[in-house]
Structures are given as structure tokens and as C-alpha cells.
Tab-separated table of C-alpha atoms in Angstrom:
chain	number	residue	atom	x	y	z
A	1	MET	CA	0.000	0.000	0.000
A	2	ARG	CA	3.041	2.246	-0.042
A	3	ASN	CA	2.295	2.496	-3.758
A	4	ASP	CA	-0.113	5.403	-4.290
A	5	VAL	CA	-1.844	3.541	-7.127
A	6	GLU	CA	-2.631	0.652	-4.794
A	7	PHE	CA	-3.785	3.033	-2.081
A	8	ASP	CA	-6.107	4.802	-4.521
A	9	ARG	CA	-7.477	1.448	-5.695
A	10	LEU	CA	-8.346	0.391	-2.165
A	11	VAL	CA	-9.892	3.772	-1.380
A	12	ASP	CA	-12.023	3.577	-4.523
A	13	GLY	CA	-13.053	0.076	-3.481
A	14	LEU	CA	-14.368	1.445	-0.196
A	15	TYR	CA	-16.368	4.180	-1.874
A	16	ALA	CA	-17.817	1.678	-4.336
A	17	ALA	CA	-18.747	-0.824	-1.623
A	18	PHE	CA	-20.626	1.792	0.430
A	19	ALA	CA	-22.040	3.833	-2.459
A	20	ASP	CA	-25.640	2.887	-1.681
A	21	HIS	CA	-25.614	4.569	1.740
A	22	PRO	CA	-26.728	8.229	1.594
A	23	MET	CA	-26.228	10.675	4.412
A	24	PRO	CA	-29.239	10.405	6.773
A	25	ALA	CA	-31.527	13.399	6.370
A	26	ASP	CA	-32.110	13.722	10.102
A	27	MET	CA	-28.608	13.422	11.560
A	28	GLU	CA	-28.469	15.251	14.869
A	29	ALA	CA	-25.850	16.420	17.336
A	30	CYS	CA	-25.863	17.951	20.782
A	31	PRO	CA	-26.260	21.717	20.188
A	32	HIS	CA	-24.024	22.422	23.181
A	33	CYS	CA	-21.204	20.374	21.610
A	34	VAL	CA	-21.695	21.078	17.907
A	35	GLU	CA	-22.742	24.355	16.341
A	36	PRO	CA	-25.944	23.877	14.283
A	37	ALA	CA	-24.287	25.660	11.364
A	38	ASP	CA	-21.357	23.229	11.487
A	39	LEU	CA	-23.756	20.284	11.547
A	40	ALA	CA	-25.678	21.639	8.555
A	41	LEU	CA	-22.485	22.229	6.593
A	42	PHE	CA	-21.204	18.761	7.434
A	43	ALA	CA	-24.443	17.135	6.287
A	44	SER	CA	-24.457	19.031	2.989
A	45	THR	CA	-20.782	18.586	2.080
A	46	PRO	CA	-20.092	15.942	-0.598
A	47	LEU	CA	-18.488	12.951	1.073
A	48	ARG	CA	-15.096	13.106	-0.638
A	49	GLN	CA	-14.875	16.826	0.132
A	50	LEU	CA	-15.214	16.561	3.907
A	51	THR	CA	-12.228	18.371	5.385
A	52	THR	CA	-9.856	17.154	8.052
A	53	ASP	CA	-11.337	19.631	10.551
A	54	GLN	CA	-14.867	18.397	9.858
A	55	ILE	CA	-13.805	14.783	10.302
A	56	ASP	CA	-11.892	15.583	13.493
A	57	ASP	CA	-14.963	17.333	14.918
A	58	TYR	CA	-17.265	14.451	14.048
A	59	LEU	CA	-14.976	11.735	15.415
A	60	GLY	CA	-14.175	13.790	18.503
A	61	ASN	CA	-17.854	14.037	19.419
A	62	ARG	CA	-18.608	10.357	19.698
A	63	GLY	CA	-21.804	9.923	21.657
A	64	THR	CA	-22.997	13.471	21.004
A	65	TRP	CA	-22.947	13.570	17.198
A	66	GLY	CA	-24.911	11.066	15.152
A	67	ASP	CA	-26.716	7.865	16.121
A	68	GLY	CA	-24.699	5.435	14.005
A	69	THR	CA	-26.948	5.435	10.950
A	70	GLU	CA	-24.557	7.861	9.295
A	71	VAL	CA	-21.508	5.601	9.674
A	72	PRO	CA	-21.871	3.483	6.483
A	73	HIS	CA	-22.109	6.662	4.423
A	74	LEU	CA	-19.121	8.310	6.075
A	75	LEU	CA	-16.865	5.299	6.491
A	76	PRO	CA	-14.910	5.498	3.206
A	77	ARG	CA	-13.885	9.086	3.891
A	78	LEU	CA	-13.119	8.378	7.549
A	79	LEU	CA	-10.822	5.469	6.723
A	80	GLU	CA	-9.210	7.313	3.831
A	81	ALA	CA	-8.400	10.283	6.071
A	82	ALA	CA	-7.079	8.101	8.880
A	83	ALA	CA	-4.836	5.974	6.662
A	84	SER	CA	-3.442	8.899	4.687
A	85	GLY	CA	-2.365	10.742	7.829
A	86	GLU	CA	-4.889	13.570	7.581
A	87	LEU	CA	-6.051	13.084	11.175
A	88	SER	CA	-3.360	14.685	13.257
A	89	TYR	CA	-4.046	13.222	16.680
A	90	LEU	CA	-6.904	10.712	16.533
A	91	PRO	CA	-5.961	7.000	16.551
A	92	PRO	CA	-7.506	4.424	14.190
A	93	GLU	CA	-9.808	3.380	17.024
A	94	ALA	CA	-11.626	6.695	16.632
A	95	VAL	CA	-12.939	5.332	13.330
A	96	THR	CA	-13.381	1.663	14.226
A	97	GLY	CA	-15.091	2.636	17.471
A	98	ARG	CA	-17.816	4.299	15.421
A	99	MET	CA	-18.453	1.126	13.397
A	100	ARG	CA	-17.811	-1.581	16.003
A	101	ASP	CA	-21.396	-2.117	17.189
A	102	GLN	CA	-22.871	-2.534	13.725
A	103	TRP	CA	-20.193	-3.820	11.414
A	104	HIS	CA	-20.832	-7.540	12.016
A	105	GLY	CA	-24.266	-7.040	10.487
A	106	TRP	CA	-23.040	-5.432	7.273
A	107	PRO	CA	-23.208	-7.297	3.940
A	108	ALA	CA	-20.229	-9.506	3.113
A	109	ALA	CA	-19.074	-7.243	0.273
A	110	GLU	CA	-18.868	-4.227	2.577
A	111	ARG	CA	-17.007	-6.139	5.260
A	112	ALA	CA	-14.592	-7.530	2.680
A	113	ALA	CA	-13.847	-4.050	1.343
A	114	VAL	CA	-13.072	-2.849	4.872
A	115	GLU	CA	-10.826	-5.820	5.608
A	116	ARG	CA	-8.912	-5.373	2.336
A	117	PHE	CA	-8.403	-1.719	3.152
A	118	LEU	CA	-7.236	-2.373	6.709
A	119	LEU	CA	-4.690	-4.947	5.579
A	120	GLY	CA	-3.505	-2.562	2.874
A	121	TRP	CA	-3.189	0.152	5.516
A	122	TRP	CA	-1.058	-2.267	7.510
A	123	HIS	CA	1.259	-2.740	4.515
A	124	ARG	CA	1.549	1.033	4.251
A	125	ILE	CA	2.559	1.287	7.905
A	126	LEU	CA	5.218	-1.430	7.707
A	127	ALA	CA	6.825	0.053	4.604
A	128	GLU	CA	8.514	2.879	6.511
A	129	PHE	CA	9.423	3.916	10.038
A	130	PRO	CA	8.149	6.078	11.503
A	131	SER	CA	4.779	5.883	9.830
A	132	THR	CA	1.812	8.233	10.006
A	133	THR	CA	0.022	5.546	12.030
A	134	SER	CA	1.564	3.420	14.744
A	135	ALA	CA	1.531	-0.332	14.182
A	136	TRP	CA	0.171	-0.861	17.672
A	137	GLY	CA	-2.624	1.646	17.056
A	138	LEU	CA	-3.888	-0.173	13.982
A	139	LEU	CA	-3.622	-3.585	15.648
A	140	GLU	CA	-5.765	-2.264	18.496
A	141	ALA	CA	-8.371	-1.067	16.007
A	142	VAL	CA	-8.366	-4.349	14.076
A	143	ALA	CA	-8.636	-6.367	17.282
A	144	GLU	CA	-11.565	-4.250	18.408
A	145	LEU	CA	-13.446	-5.355	15.279
A	146	GLU	CA	-12.670	-8.999	16.166
A	147	ILE	CA	-10.686	-9.475	12.962
A	148	ASP	CA	-8.091	-12.243	13.039
A	149	LEU	CA	-4.649	-10.777	13.734
A	150	GLY	CA	-2.891	-13.718	12.067
A	151	PRO	CA	-2.502	-12.146	8.596
A	152	TYR	CA	-1.199	-8.948	10.171
A	153	LEU	CA	1.391	-10.704	12.301
A	154	ALA	CA	2.504	-12.793	9.321
A	155	GLU	CA	3.477	-9.616	7.482
A	156	PHE	CA	6.312	-9.030	9.925
A	157	THR	CA	8.180	-11.808	8.103
A	158	ALA	CA	6.660	-11.284	4.645
A	159	ILE	CA	7.912	-7.669	4.520
A	160	PRO	CA	11.573	-7.854	5.611
A	161	GLY	CA	13.696	-4.914	6.635
A	162	GLU	CA	14.606	-2.644	9.508
A	163	ALA	CA	11.425	-0.582	9.247
A	164	THR	CA	9.252	-3.662	9.763
A	165	ALA	CA	11.381	-4.804	12.678
A	166	ARG	CA	11.118	-1.396	14.349
A	167	HIS	CA	7.344	-1.569	14.081
A	168	LEU	CA	7.485	-5.007	15.661
A	169	ALA	CA	9.544	-3.581	18.510
A	170	GLU	CA	6.870	-0.923	18.937
A	171	VAL	CA	4.204	-3.627	19.137
A	172	VAL	CA	6.191	-5.464	21.815
A	173	GLU	CA	6.392	-2.230	23.793
A	174	GLY	CA	2.699	-1.533	23.210
A	175	LEU	CA	1.715	-4.890	24.621
A	176	SER	CA	3.648	-4.044	27.776
A	177	HIS	CA	2.620	-0.419	28.243
A	178	HIS	CA	-0.746	0.228	26.590
A	179	GLY	CA	-2.936	-2.368	28.223
A	180	PRO	CA	-4.379	-5.628	26.908
A	181	LEU	CA	-6.141	-6.237	23.621
A	182	PRO	CA	-9.555	-7.944	23.561
A	183	ASP	CA	-9.243	-11.476	24.935
A	184	ARG	CA	-8.984	-13.484	21.709
A	185	ALA	CA	-6.585	-11.022	20.102
A	186	GLN	CA	-4.489	-10.830	23.281
A	187	GLU	CA	-4.077	-14.586	23.374
A	188	SER	CA	-3.252	-14.732	19.663
A	189	MET	CA	-0.675	-11.966	20.042
A	190	ARG	CA	1.032	-13.485	23.068
A	191	ARG	CA	1.120	-16.923	21.464
A	192	TRP	CA	2.752	-15.525	18.326
A	193	LEU	CA	5.247	-13.407	20.228
A	194	ALA	CA	6.246	-16.445	22.293
A	195	GLY	CA	7.318	-18.275	19.130
A	196	ALA	CA	10.733	-18.080	17.508
A	197	THR	CA	9.743	-15.874	14.546
A	198	PRO	CA	9.496	-12.431	16.201
A	199	THR	CA	12.748	-12.910	18.099
A	200	ASP	CA	14.501	-13.903	14.874
A	201	VAL	CA	13.101	-10.879	13.013
A	202	LEU	CA	14.249	-8.505	15.732
A	203	TRP	CA	17.729	-10.008	16.224
A	204	THR	CA	18.391	-10.112	12.477
A	205	ALA	CA	17.538	-6.432	12.156
A	206	ALA	CA	19.514	-5.548	15.296
A	207	ILE	CA	22.658	-7.248	13.993
A	208	THR	CA	22.477	-5.630	10.548
A	209	SER	CA	21.445	-2.131	11.665
A	210	THR	CA	23.991	0.615	11.081
A	211	ASN	CA	22.440	2.775	13.799
A	212	PRO	CA	23.684	1.761	17.298
A	213	GLN	CA	20.655	3.263	19.059
A	214	VAL	CA	18.231	1.437	16.768
A	215	ALA	CA	20.228	-1.774	17.169
A	216	ASP	CA	19.908	-1.485	20.958
A	217	GLU	CA	16.157	-0.889	20.736
A	218	LEU	CA	15.695	-3.929	18.517
A	219	ALA	CA	17.886	-6.080	20.751
A	220	ASP	CA	15.891	-5.054	23.825
A	221	ALA	CA	12.662	-5.991	22.051
A	222	ALA	CA	14.185	-9.318	20.986
A	223	ASP	CA	15.096	-10.052	24.597
A	224	ALA	CA	11.531	-9.221	25.641
A	225	THR	CA	10.023	-11.632	23.119
A	226	ALA	CA	12.526	-14.323	24.052
A	227	ARG	CA	11.390	-14.095	27.678
A	228	LEU	CA	7.817	-14.759	26.585
A	229	SER	CA	8.830	-18.162	25.254
A	230	HIS	CA	10.111	-19.371	28.629
């Protein structure tokens, strides 16, 4: 997904999959939290033209803006903005949290388009370090949707290089410092980290790194994963 052509293809796939969902005519928001004029402008703005500020305002008012019926209409733009780095401070969970309660009931084609996009977003993250989105942040969002983490973890070996290894080190740190994932994802993550693969990925990158500080960070993460296997 580092390739802009691939990114555009996946974005277009989202818009196509959710094209039959118009903006609800009666979307509401708390008038103390959202100016009525801002709500009216948001509702009348063509989906692809929603600005970063508008999206930030909407996502930042979870529980006081919208009742969920607007999510299928907005989702392509929300995910596009999040993956492209337009949202300056909101994590991926700000988007997946909006869809979590309803997404299991969506048609298979819509769910498939979302899953393809999320995995493509993951490829985009692993391609460079640092990335506009943290690897841990996207894994949290994916786990919240109860999507299998297996294909995501497998990419740590499928996409070799120091950047991928540094993201893996970040995930190891995230598991220690940011609290647990949902139960099934937590168990899957710990089981994978306790295997030989993550330690090998981290040690290989640590040994070949030309940056002593990075090498130390990777070695520390390798030691942490090695301890999980004992």
C-alpha cells in the first residue's frame, strides 16, 4: 500500500462498496457540543470533500454527534483520512469505534472491502518507520473489530527490513505499556510473540542495523520476546 496507485485502488473500493448509503436526512448532534451551522455544513458537504477539521470534529464528538446510521455513508472518507495521515491526533480506534457495534451485520461485500483496506493500511505502515500511524494503534483497532490478527502478524516476516522490525519492537512495547487487547486477540498476540519468529526478526535487524541506538532498541525488544517463550 506504499504504492499510491494501490492506495487509490483500495480507497475507490471502499467508496464503491458503500455507495448505496446516503447521508441520513435527520442526523443530529448535541447543540451544546456542535454548532448547528457546522452540523448543517457537514451534512451538505459531498463525502469526498469533507475536510480534516470536519472529520476531526465528528470523530471527537462520539456519543454526542450522530446515532450510528450515518456511519456506512461516512466510512470510506473516515478510513481514507485516517490511513493517509490527515487526522493529526486521533488513533484508528476513533474510526473503528464508530463502526464496532454494527459492522458484524453489514453485507459480506462491505465487510470484505473494509478488511482489504485495513490490511492494505497495515502494509503502508510497515513500509517505513516512523509511519503516520503506529503499528500498535492499527492492531488495536483491528482487534476491536474482532478481525483475526494472524494475517497482520505474518506480514512481519513477509515484509523484511529494519522498518518492519522497528514496528514489531513498537508492538512489543505496546503490549507491555498500553494495556491488553480484547481477549482473543491478546491470546493470539502473546502466542505468536512467544514463538521463535518475532525474536529472529528482531535479532536479524539488530545485527544488521547501522544505527547503534536502533540496534539497541531492537535487541531489547528481541530479549523481551525471548522471555515470553520461557
